[in-house]
Short mmCIF file of C-alpha atoms and ligand atoms in Angstrom, two decimals:
data_model
loop_
_atom_site.label_atom_id
_atom_site.label_comp_id
_atom_site.label_asym_id
_atom_site.label_seq_id
_atom_site.Cartn_x
_atom_site.Cartn_y
_atom_site.Cartn_z
CA MET O 1 12.52 91.31 -34.87
CA ILE O 2 15.78 89.51 -35.60
CA ILE O 3 15.47 86.22 -33.76
CA LYS O 4 18.40 84.23 -32.44
CA PRO O 5 18.28 81.26 -30.07
CA LYS O 6 18.52 82.19 -26.39
CA THR O 7 19.05 79.20 -24.16
CA ARG O 8 18.83 78.69 -20.43
CA GLY O 9 20.02 75.15 -19.69
CA PHE O 10 17.77 72.79 -21.62
CA ILE O 11 15.24 75.51 -22.42
CA CYS O 12 15.29 77.78 -25.44
CA THR O 13 13.34 80.94 -24.66
CA THR O 14 12.98 82.16 -28.25
CA ALA O 15 11.44 80.53 -31.32
CA HIS O 16 11.57 81.33 -35.02
CA PRO O 17 8.15 81.36 -36.75
CA GLU O 18 9.48 80.62 -40.23
CA GLY O 19 11.67 77.79 -38.95
CA CYS O 20 8.73 76.27 -37.06
CA THR O 21 6.57 76.58 -40.18
CA GLN O 22 9.20 74.72 -42.19
CA ASN O 23 9.38 72.00 -39.54
CA VAL O 24 5.63 71.44 -39.75
CA ARG O 25 5.68 71.46 -43.57
CA GLU O 26 8.50 68.92 -43.53
CA GLN O 27 6.35 66.59 -41.41
CA ILE O 28 3.37 67.10 -43.71
CA ASP O 29 5.53 66.35 -46.78
CA TYR O 30 6.80 63.18 -45.15
CA VAL O 31 3.27 61.92 -44.50
CA LYS O 32 2.10 62.87 -47.99
CA SER O 33 5.02 60.92 -49.49
CA LYS O 34 3.79 57.74 -47.78
CA GLU O 35 0.82 55.51 -48.49
CA PRO O 36 -2.47 56.93 -47.20
CA ILE O 37 -3.84 55.62 -43.90
CA ASN O 38 -7.28 54.08 -43.82
CA GLY O 39 -7.75 55.52 -40.39
CA PRO O 40 -9.68 57.88 -38.14
CA LYS O 41 -11.77 60.79 -39.40
CA LYS O 42 -12.40 62.85 -36.24
CA VAL O 43 -9.35 63.15 -34.05
CA LEU O 44 -8.78 65.00 -30.78
CA VAL O 45 -5.13 65.51 -29.85
CA ILE O 46 -4.45 66.61 -26.26
CA GLY O 47 -0.90 68.04 -26.23
CA ALA O 48 -0.90 68.73 -29.98
CA SER O 49 1.64 71.51 -30.41
CA THR O 50 5.06 69.85 -30.18
CA GLY O 51 6.76 66.43 -30.09
CA TYR O 52 4.65 63.30 -30.42
CA GLY O 53 1.31 65.13 -30.23
CA LEU O 54 2.15 67.43 -33.14
CA ALA O 55 3.36 64.50 -35.24
CA SER O 56 0.24 62.45 -34.49
CA ARG O 57 -1.96 65.38 -35.52
CA VAL O 58 -0.04 65.75 -38.80
CA ALA O 59 -0.20 61.99 -39.47
CA ALA O 60 -3.95 61.85 -38.79
CA ALA O 61 -4.79 64.94 -40.85
CA PHE O 62 -2.51 64.48 -43.83
CA GLY O 63 -2.28 60.68 -43.80
CA SER O 64 -5.88 59.79 -43.02
CA GLY O 65 -7.67 62.99 -44.10
CA ALA O 66 -8.90 63.48 -40.54
CA ASP O 67 -10.55 66.54 -39.09
CA THR O 68 -8.62 67.47 -35.95
CA ILE O 69 -8.97 69.48 -32.78
CA GLY O 70 -5.71 70.24 -31.01
CA ILE O 71 -5.39 71.18 -27.33
CA PHE O 72 -2.16 72.73 -26.05
CA PHE O 73 -0.70 75.28 -23.68
CA GLU O 74 1.43 77.79 -25.57
CA ARG O 75 2.24 81.49 -25.36
CA PRO O 76 1.63 83.95 -28.21
CA ALA O 77 4.16 86.70 -28.97
CA ASP O 78 4.11 90.07 -27.22
CA SER O 79 5.99 93.26 -27.97
CA LYS O 80 9.18 91.97 -26.36
CA ARG O 81 9.12 88.21 -26.86
CA THR O 82 8.58 85.67 -29.59
CA ALA O 83 5.78 83.17 -29.16
CA THR O 84 6.67 79.64 -28.07
CA ALA O 85 7.59 77.10 -30.75
CA GLY O 86 4.34 75.20 -30.19
CA TRP O 87 2.34 78.35 -30.90
CA TYR O 88 4.07 78.77 -34.27
CA ASN O 89 3.75 75.05 -35.01
CA MET O 90 0.00 75.15 -34.48
CA ALA O 91 -0.44 78.32 -36.54
CA ALA O 92 1.47 76.65 -39.41
CA PHE O 93 -0.49 73.42 -39.02
CA GLU O 94 -3.85 75.20 -39.08
CA GLU O 95 -2.90 77.15 -42.16
CA GLU O 96 -1.82 74.03 -44.06
CA ALA O 97 -4.86 72.05 -42.90
CA ILE O 98 -7.26 74.77 -44.00
CA LYS O 99 -5.48 74.95 -47.39
CA ALA O 100 -5.96 71.20 -47.71
CA GLY O 101 -9.69 71.55 -46.96
CA LEU O 102 -9.47 69.84 -43.57
CA TYR O 103 -11.47 70.95 -40.55
CA SER O 104 -8.96 72.02 -37.94
CA LYS O 105 -9.39 73.93 -34.66
CA SER O 106 -7.10 74.80 -31.79
CA ILE O 107 -7.81 75.37 -28.10
CA ASN O 108 -5.02 76.97 -26.10
CA GLY O 109 -5.30 76.49 -22.34
CA ASP O 110 -4.73 74.18 -19.39
CA ALA O 111 -5.85 70.70 -20.46
CA PHE O 112 -5.87 69.62 -16.79
CA SER O 113 -8.71 72.06 -16.05
CA ASP O 114 -12.44 71.33 -16.18
CA SER O 115 -13.08 74.44 -18.28
CA ILE O 116 -10.87 73.32 -21.19
CA LYS O 117 -12.52 69.89 -21.14
CA GLU O 118 -15.96 71.56 -21.23
CA GLN O 119 -14.93 73.89 -24.05
CA THR O 120 -13.61 70.95 -26.09
CA ILE O 121 -16.79 68.95 -25.56
CA GLU O 122 -18.93 71.91 -26.65
CA LEU O 123 -16.88 72.22 -29.83
CA ILE O 124 -17.15 68.50 -30.62
CA LYS O 125 -20.93 68.59 -30.02
CA LYS O 126 -21.35 71.64 -32.23
CA ASP O 127 -19.08 70.66 -35.13
CA TRP O 128 -18.66 66.88 -35.12
CA GLY O 129 -21.12 65.07 -32.91
CA LYS O 130 -18.62 62.32 -32.10
CA VAL O 131 -14.88 61.76 -31.97
CA ASP O 132 -13.25 58.49 -33.00
CA LEU O 133 -9.62 58.82 -31.88
CA ILE O 134 -8.19 60.64 -28.86
CA ILE O 135 -4.42 60.99 -28.59
CA TYR O 136 -3.25 61.95 -25.11
CA SER O 137 0.26 63.41 -25.38
CA LEU O 138 0.70 65.82 -22.50
CA ALA O 139 4.10 66.35 -20.94
CA SER O 140 4.12 68.93 -18.21
CA PRO O 141 6.17 69.84 -15.15
CA ARG O 142 3.06 70.66 -13.11
CA ARG O 143 -0.67 70.15 -12.77
CA THR O 144 -3.34 71.90 -10.78
CA HIS O 145 -5.96 69.41 -9.66
CA PRO O 146 -9.32 70.60 -11.01
CA GLN O 147 -11.29 69.58 -7.91
CA THR O 148 -8.94 70.17 -4.97
CA GLY O 149 -6.83 73.00 -6.43
CA GLU O 150 -3.66 71.25 -5.21
CA VAL O 151 -0.65 72.07 -7.38
CA PHE O 152 1.53 69.04 -8.11
CA ASN O 153 5.10 69.30 -9.39
CA SER O 154 6.78 66.42 -11.15
CA VAL O 155 10.42 65.50 -10.57
CA ILE O 156 12.72 63.15 -12.43
CA LYS O 157 14.50 61.21 -9.73
CA PRO O 158 15.45 57.64 -8.87
CA ILE O 159 13.58 55.79 -6.15
CA GLY O 160 15.16 54.18 -3.08
CA LYS O 161 18.81 55.16 -3.50
CA PRO O 162 20.96 57.81 -5.17
CA TYR O 163 21.89 57.19 -8.78
CA THR O 164 25.18 58.17 -10.41
CA ASN O 165 25.91 57.96 -14.11
CA LYS O 166 27.34 59.90 -17.02
CA THR O 167 25.49 62.85 -18.46
CA VAL O 168 26.28 65.47 -21.09
CA ASP O 169 25.82 69.18 -21.43
CA PHE O 170 24.79 69.02 -25.07
CA HIS O 171 25.66 72.67 -25.68
CA ASN O 172 29.39 72.20 -25.08
CA GLY O 173 29.78 68.41 -25.17
CA GLU O 174 31.06 68.18 -21.60
CA VAL O 175 30.55 64.68 -20.22
CA SER O 176 30.49 64.41 -16.42
CA ASP O 177 29.10 62.24 -13.68
CA VAL O 178 25.81 63.29 -12.19
CA THR O 179 24.37 62.00 -8.92
CA ILE O 180 20.65 62.32 -8.39
CA GLU O 181 19.28 61.91 -4.90
CA PRO O 182 16.25 59.63 -4.52
CA ALA O 183 12.75 61.06 -4.50
CA THR O 184 10.74 61.41 -1.32
CA GLU O 185 7.37 59.66 -1.06
CA ASP O 186 5.66 62.98 -1.62
CA GLU O 187 7.69 63.68 -4.78
CA ILE O 188 6.66 60.28 -6.14
CA ARG O 189 3.01 61.04 -5.36
CA GLN O 190 3.19 64.43 -7.05
CA THR O 191 4.94 63.08 -10.17
CA VAL O 192 2.28 60.38 -10.52
CA ALA O 193 -0.40 63.06 -10.16
CA VAL O 194 1.14 65.07 -13.03
CA MET O 195 2.34 62.40 -15.46
CA GLY O 196 0.16 59.43 -14.48
CA GLY O 197 -3.23 58.67 -15.96
CA GLU O 198 -5.69 60.46 -13.65
CA ASP O 199 -6.22 63.33 -16.08
CA TRP O 200 -6.48 60.98 -19.08
CA GLU O 201 -9.23 59.11 -17.21
CA MET O 202 -10.95 62.42 -16.40
CA TRP O 203 -10.91 63.40 -20.08
CA MET O 204 -12.34 60.07 -21.20
CA LYS O 205 -15.02 60.11 -18.51
CA ALA O 206 -16.05 63.66 -19.44
CA LEU O 207 -16.20 62.79 -23.16
CA LYS O 208 -18.16 59.61 -22.46
CA ASN O 209 -20.65 61.33 -20.13
CA ALA O 210 -21.24 64.00 -22.77
CA GLY O 211 -22.06 61.28 -25.31
CA VAL O 212 -19.44 62.44 -27.82
CA LEU O 213 -17.48 59.19 -28.16
CA ALA O 214 -18.10 57.18 -31.33
CA ASP O 215 -18.70 53.44 -31.13
CA ASP O 216 -15.34 51.60 -31.30
CA VAL O 217 -13.57 54.77 -30.15
CA THR O 218 -9.81 54.44 -29.60
CA THR O 219 -7.60 56.41 -27.25
CA VAL O 220 -3.85 56.18 -26.86
CA ALA O 221 -1.29 57.64 -24.43
CA PHE O 222 2.49 57.42 -24.67
CA SER O 223 5.10 55.76 -22.53
CA TYR O 224 8.78 54.92 -22.55
CA ILE O 225 10.76 51.98 -21.19
CA GLY O 226 14.33 52.14 -22.55
CA PRO O 227 17.40 50.07 -21.73
CA GLU O 228 18.88 49.07 -18.37
CA LEU O 229 21.27 52.03 -18.32
CA THR O 230 18.45 54.58 -18.04
CA HIS O 231 16.18 52.47 -15.83
CA ALA O 232 17.16 54.08 -12.50
CA VAL O 233 16.27 57.55 -13.76
CA TYR O 234 13.35 56.57 -15.97
CA LYS O 235 11.56 53.23 -15.81
CA ASP O 236 12.34 52.51 -12.15
CA GLY O 237 12.25 56.18 -11.13
CA THR O 238 9.49 58.68 -10.42
CA ILE O 239 8.48 59.02 -14.09
CA GLY O 240 8.31 55.23 -14.41
CA LYS O 241 5.90 55.14 -11.47
CA ALA O 242 3.74 57.67 -13.31
CA LYS O 243 3.90 55.51 -16.45
CA GLU O 244 2.82 52.45 -14.39
CA HIS O 245 -0.17 54.49 -13.31
CA LEU O 246 -0.85 55.30 -16.97
CA ASP O 247 -0.88 51.53 -17.73
CA THR O 248 -3.55 51.07 -15.05
CA SER O 249 -5.53 54.00 -16.46
CA ALA O 250 -5.53 52.36 -19.91
CA LYS O 251 -7.19 49.29 -18.34
CA ASN O 252 -9.68 51.45 -16.39
CA ILE O 253 -10.62 53.38 -19.53
CA THR O 254 -11.09 50.22 -21.62
CA GLU O 255 -13.37 48.92 -18.85
CA MET O 256 -15.27 52.23 -18.77
CA LEU O 257 -15.77 52.12 -22.57
CA LYS O 258 -16.93 48.46 -22.70
CA GLY O 259 -20.48 49.48 -23.63
CA ILE O 260 -19.33 51.19 -26.85
CA ASN O 261 -16.50 48.77 -27.56
CA GLY O 262 -13.92 51.49 -26.95
CA LYS O 263 -10.24 50.69 -26.33
CA ALA O 264 -7.44 52.52 -24.55
CA TYR O 265 -3.84 51.72 -25.46
CA ILE O 266 -0.40 52.62 -24.27
CA SER O 267 2.13 53.08 -27.03
CA VAL O 268 5.75 52.72 -25.94
CA ASN O 269 7.62 55.14 -28.17
CA LYS O 270 11.24 55.68 -29.13
CA ALA O 271 13.51 58.07 -27.21
CA LEU O 272 13.67 61.31 -29.17
CA VAL O 273 14.82 64.88 -28.77
CA THR O 274 11.81 66.89 -27.57
CA GLN O 275 11.43 69.76 -25.15
CA SER O 276 10.49 67.27 -22.45
CA SER O 277 13.19 64.63 -22.98
CA SER O 278 16.01 67.20 -22.98
CA ALA O 279 15.12 67.97 -19.36
CA ILE O 280 15.94 64.45 -18.14
CA PRO O 281 19.54 63.92 -16.90
CA VAL O 282 21.49 61.05 -18.55
CA VAL O 283 18.89 60.74 -21.34
CA PRO O 284 20.45 63.30 -23.79
CA LEU O 285 23.73 61.34 -23.71
CA TYR O 286 21.85 58.09 -24.25
CA ILE O 287 19.92 59.64 -27.16
CA SER O 288 23.15 60.93 -28.75
CA LEU O 289 24.60 57.41 -28.70
CA LEU O 290 21.32 55.84 -29.78
CA TYR O 291 21.06 58.19 -32.77
CA LYS O 292 24.61 57.27 -33.77
CA ALA O 293 23.84 53.55 -33.62
CA MET O 294 20.44 53.82 -35.35
CA LYS O 295 21.58 56.23 -38.07
CA THR O 296 24.53 53.91 -38.85
CA LYS O 297 22.11 51.00 -39.09
CA GLY O 298 19.57 53.00 -41.11
CA THR O 299 16.73 52.53 -38.63
CA HIS O 300 16.60 56.01 -37.11
CA GLU O 301 13.16 57.62 -36.88
CA GLY O 302 11.82 60.99 -35.70
CA CYS O 303 8.42 61.82 -34.18
CA ILE O 304 6.64 61.88 -37.53
CA GLU O 305 7.96 58.49 -38.68
CA GLN O 306 6.89 57.03 -35.33
CA MET O 307 3.39 58.54 -35.43
CA TYR O 308 2.83 57.58 -39.07
CA ARG O 309 3.80 54.02 -38.10
CA LEU O 310 1.47 54.15 -35.04
CA LEU O 311 -1.54 54.88 -37.23
CA LYS O 312 -0.66 53.01 -40.39
CA GLU O 313 1.02 49.88 -39.03
CA ARG O 314 -0.55 49.49 -35.59
CA LEU O 315 -3.83 51.24 -34.69
CA TYR O 316 -5.41 50.94 -38.15
CA ALA O 317 -3.71 47.74 -39.31
CA ASP O 318 -4.93 44.18 -38.86
CA ASN O 319 -2.61 43.44 -35.98
CA LEU O 320 -1.55 45.84 -33.24
CA LEU O 321 1.38 43.57 -32.36
CA LEU O 322 0.82 44.11 -28.64
CA ASP O 323 3.47 42.97 -26.16
CA GLU O 324 2.84 40.62 -23.23
CA ALA O 325 1.52 43.55 -21.17
CA GLY O 326 -0.90 44.61 -23.91
CA ARG O 327 1.12 47.65 -25.05
CA ILE O 328 1.89 48.87 -28.57
CA ARG O 329 5.65 48.89 -29.13
CA LEU O 330 7.12 51.56 -31.39
CA ASP O 331 10.44 51.25 -29.57
CA ASP O 332 11.03 47.97 -31.42
CA PHE O 333 13.92 49.30 -33.54
CA GLU O 334 15.45 51.13 -30.56
CA MET O 335 15.44 48.02 -28.41
CA GLN O 336 16.98 45.66 -31.01
CA GLU O 337 19.85 43.76 -29.42
CA ASP O 338 22.56 44.92 -31.82
CA VAL O 339 21.52 48.57 -31.37
CA GLN O 340 21.56 48.29 -27.58
CA ASN O 341 24.89 46.40 -27.58
CA GLU O 342 26.40 49.18 -29.65
CA VAL O 343 25.01 51.86 -27.30
CA ALA O 344 26.36 50.00 -24.25
CA LYS O 345 29.80 49.72 -25.89
CA LEU O 346 29.86 53.43 -26.74
CA TRP O 347 28.51 54.34 -23.29
CA ALA O 348 31.58 52.81 -21.63
CA LEU O 349 33.93 54.73 -23.96
CA VAL O 350 32.31 58.15 -24.24
CA ASN O 351 33.98 61.16 -22.62
CA THR O 352 34.39 64.90 -23.25
CA ASP O 353 37.36 64.34 -25.60
CA ASN O 354 35.76 61.78 -27.91
CA ILE O 355 32.05 62.66 -27.75
CA GLU O 356 31.95 64.37 -31.15
CA GLN O 357 33.32 61.16 -32.76
CA VAL O 358 31.64 58.36 -30.85
CA SER O 359 28.18 59.92 -30.50
CA ASP O 360 25.74 61.91 -32.62
CA ILE O 361 25.85 64.87 -30.23
CA LYS O 362 25.94 67.11 -33.30
CA GLY O 363 22.63 65.61 -34.45
CA TYR O 364 21.21 66.02 -30.95
CA ARG O 365 22.18 69.69 -30.80
CA GLU O 366 20.78 70.34 -34.27
CA GLU O 367 17.51 68.64 -33.45
CA PHE O 368 17.22 70.55 -30.19
CA PHE O 369 17.59 73.91 -31.92
CA LYS O 370 15.38 72.75 -34.77
CA LEU O 371 12.56 72.22 -32.23
CA PHE O 372 12.51 76.02 -31.89
CA GLY O 373 12.81 76.73 -35.62
CA PHE O 374 16.57 77.30 -35.66
CA MET O 375 19.41 75.67 -37.60
CA ARG O 376 17.44 75.40 -40.82
CA ALA O 377 19.65 75.92 -43.86
CA GLU O 378 17.01 77.71 -45.95
CA ILE O 379 16.36 80.46 -43.39
CA ASN O 380 18.42 83.61 -43.06
CA TYR O 381 18.47 84.22 -39.33
CA ASP O 382 19.94 87.73 -39.77
CA GLU O 383 16.76 88.94 -41.45
CA GLU O 384 13.89 90.69 -39.70
CA CYS O 385 10.90 88.45 -39.07
CA GLU O 386 7.32 89.10 -37.92
CA VAL O 387 6.83 87.45 -34.54
CA ASP O 388 3.12 88.12 -34.09
CA VAL O 389 1.64 85.17 -35.97
CA LYS O 390 -2.10 84.47 -35.80
CA ASN O 391 -3.50 80.98 -35.66
CA PRO O 392 -6.45 80.86 -38.09
CA GLY O 393 -8.06 77.89 -36.31
CA MET O 394 -7.93 79.26 -32.77
CA ILE O 395 -11.14 79.04 -30.78
P1 LIG K 401 6.45 67.76 -25.66
O1 LIG K 401 7.01 68.57 -24.54
O2 LIG K 401 7.07 67.91 -27.00
O3 LIG K 401 4.87 68.03 -25.81
C1 LIG K 401 4.03 68.25 -24.73
C2 LIG K 401 2.69 68.79 -25.18
O4 LIG K 401 1.86 68.95 -24.03
C3 LIG K 401 2.73 70.17 -25.86
O5 LIG K 401 1.79 70.22 -26.89
C4 LIG K 401 2.29 71.12 -24.74
O6 LIG K 401 1.67 72.33 -25.20
C5 LIG K 401 1.28 70.24 -24.06
N1 LIG K 401 0.98 70.65 -22.68
C6 LIG K 401 1.80 70.64 -21.61
N2 LIG K 401 1.12 71.04 -20.51
C7 LIG K 401 -0.15 71.30 -20.90
C8 LIG K 401 -1.32 71.74 -20.25
N3 LIG K 401 -1.35 71.97 -18.94
N4 LIG K 401 -2.45 71.91 -20.99
C9 LIG K 401 -2.46 71.69 -22.32
N5 LIG K 401 -1.37 71.25 -22.99
C10 LIG K 401 -0.24 71.07 -22.30
O7 LIG K 401 6.51 66.25 -25.13
P2 LIG K 401 6.73 64.83 -25.84
O8 LIG K 401 8.15 64.43 -25.64
O9 LIG K 401 6.12 64.80 -27.19
O10 LIG K 401 5.90 63.91 -24.83
C11 LIG K 401 4.56 63.51 -25.06
C12 LIG K 401 4.34 62.16 -24.44
O11 LIG K 401 5.21 61.19 -25.07
C13 LIG K 401 4.67 62.09 -22.93
O12 LIG K 401 3.76 61.23 -22.30
C14 LIG K 401 6.06 61.46 -22.92
O13 LIG K 401 6.35 60.81 -21.71
C15 LIG K 401 5.91 60.47 -24.07
N6 LIG K 401 7.18 59.96 -24.63
C16 LIG K 401 8.19 60.80 -24.98
C17 LIG K 401 9.37 60.26 -25.47
C18 LIG K 401 10.54 61.15 -25.85
O14 LIG K 401 11.66 60.65 -25.99
N7 LIG K 401 10.33 62.44 -26.07
C19 LIG K 401 9.52 58.87 -25.64
C20 LIG K 401 8.44 58.05 -25.32
C21 LIG K 401 7.26 58.59 -24.80
#
């Protein structure tokens, strides 16, 4: 098949296997170029196929020599369609991990379900005995509750009153005002049910009850705070409510793991182009300006730099540098005053006519297409390519 990007809004419905393979290799090369991590050895990553989960799996395997199990929800290719990018990412990861002599297995299915939890526990019992780090990196628009069967849908909306601000269509650079109506109580409830910590707690309880958690086990889930200008749609909006719930879950899990000295952390990460963040209004424009400011300053990072830093300089370093609320902060460079002042200045100026100059919208667009294996200089996208790629570690 000759594969070209096909987009529908902020979704790309095709993915290029060779491009995705190169993306994964690039992350592996980055980690190998850095100092090794004296870190975890048996790592379970829930949401391992793209974004922060993929990068944390690469950092653990190739930085710390860890055996990994990755859980994700991706679609393989069929006769008419390519697989999803995450499918190709995981196939490439497994291949590289096996070559490097690392144990590496993949489970593809709904992580919110009881059956995927049971399958994972069986695998850990059979092959490892115990797990010492669990990264929880799910981002999903919906969740079916495993006990009640209720289907929850998450929304990204402000709370209390409508919110108007600038946004960009990153495909054509058109800057316009967007108004988002406030969420209803039920929308807030459903978003918390999808993106809050209930499922993380269910995972940790199931793993604990099965006796597969090592002493001193660590688990981490990801959050975002960001600057004032995105607060209405993020921190103070529906997704922020879900993240507050996640904070509470971290405390509940730490309490639950007291007997084995286990700890649950929230890591507040940097805003980055991922499949999930491109779906949030206002945020792509903010990220384009942020990238401009951070690249100019030389402090820009991608998922892999962030996840390497999480393991090397926080979780497995002497000091986790927790903030006043007990969270790990990897958004430290993003939130520096000079960076945020620059973003605020550019935010006031940016419009359709000057966006290519004042922002890094070009970098945003490139990174978006790169997520799906496109826009890589070394790949000839006019050539035929095999879309049916097998994952050698699939259970
Ligand atoms: P992503 O969309 O790149 O990755 C989501 C992962 O979840 C994928 O591996 C996907 O397969 C998996 N997944 C989704 N639904 C699933 C299901 N039902 N069962 C199994 N797997 C499923 O997202 P991301 O941006 O890396 O986000 C991960 C976490 O990081 C989220 O908690 C997000 O809020 C947080 N975060 C993101 C940013 C950002 O800017 N992207 C910043 C800070 C924090």
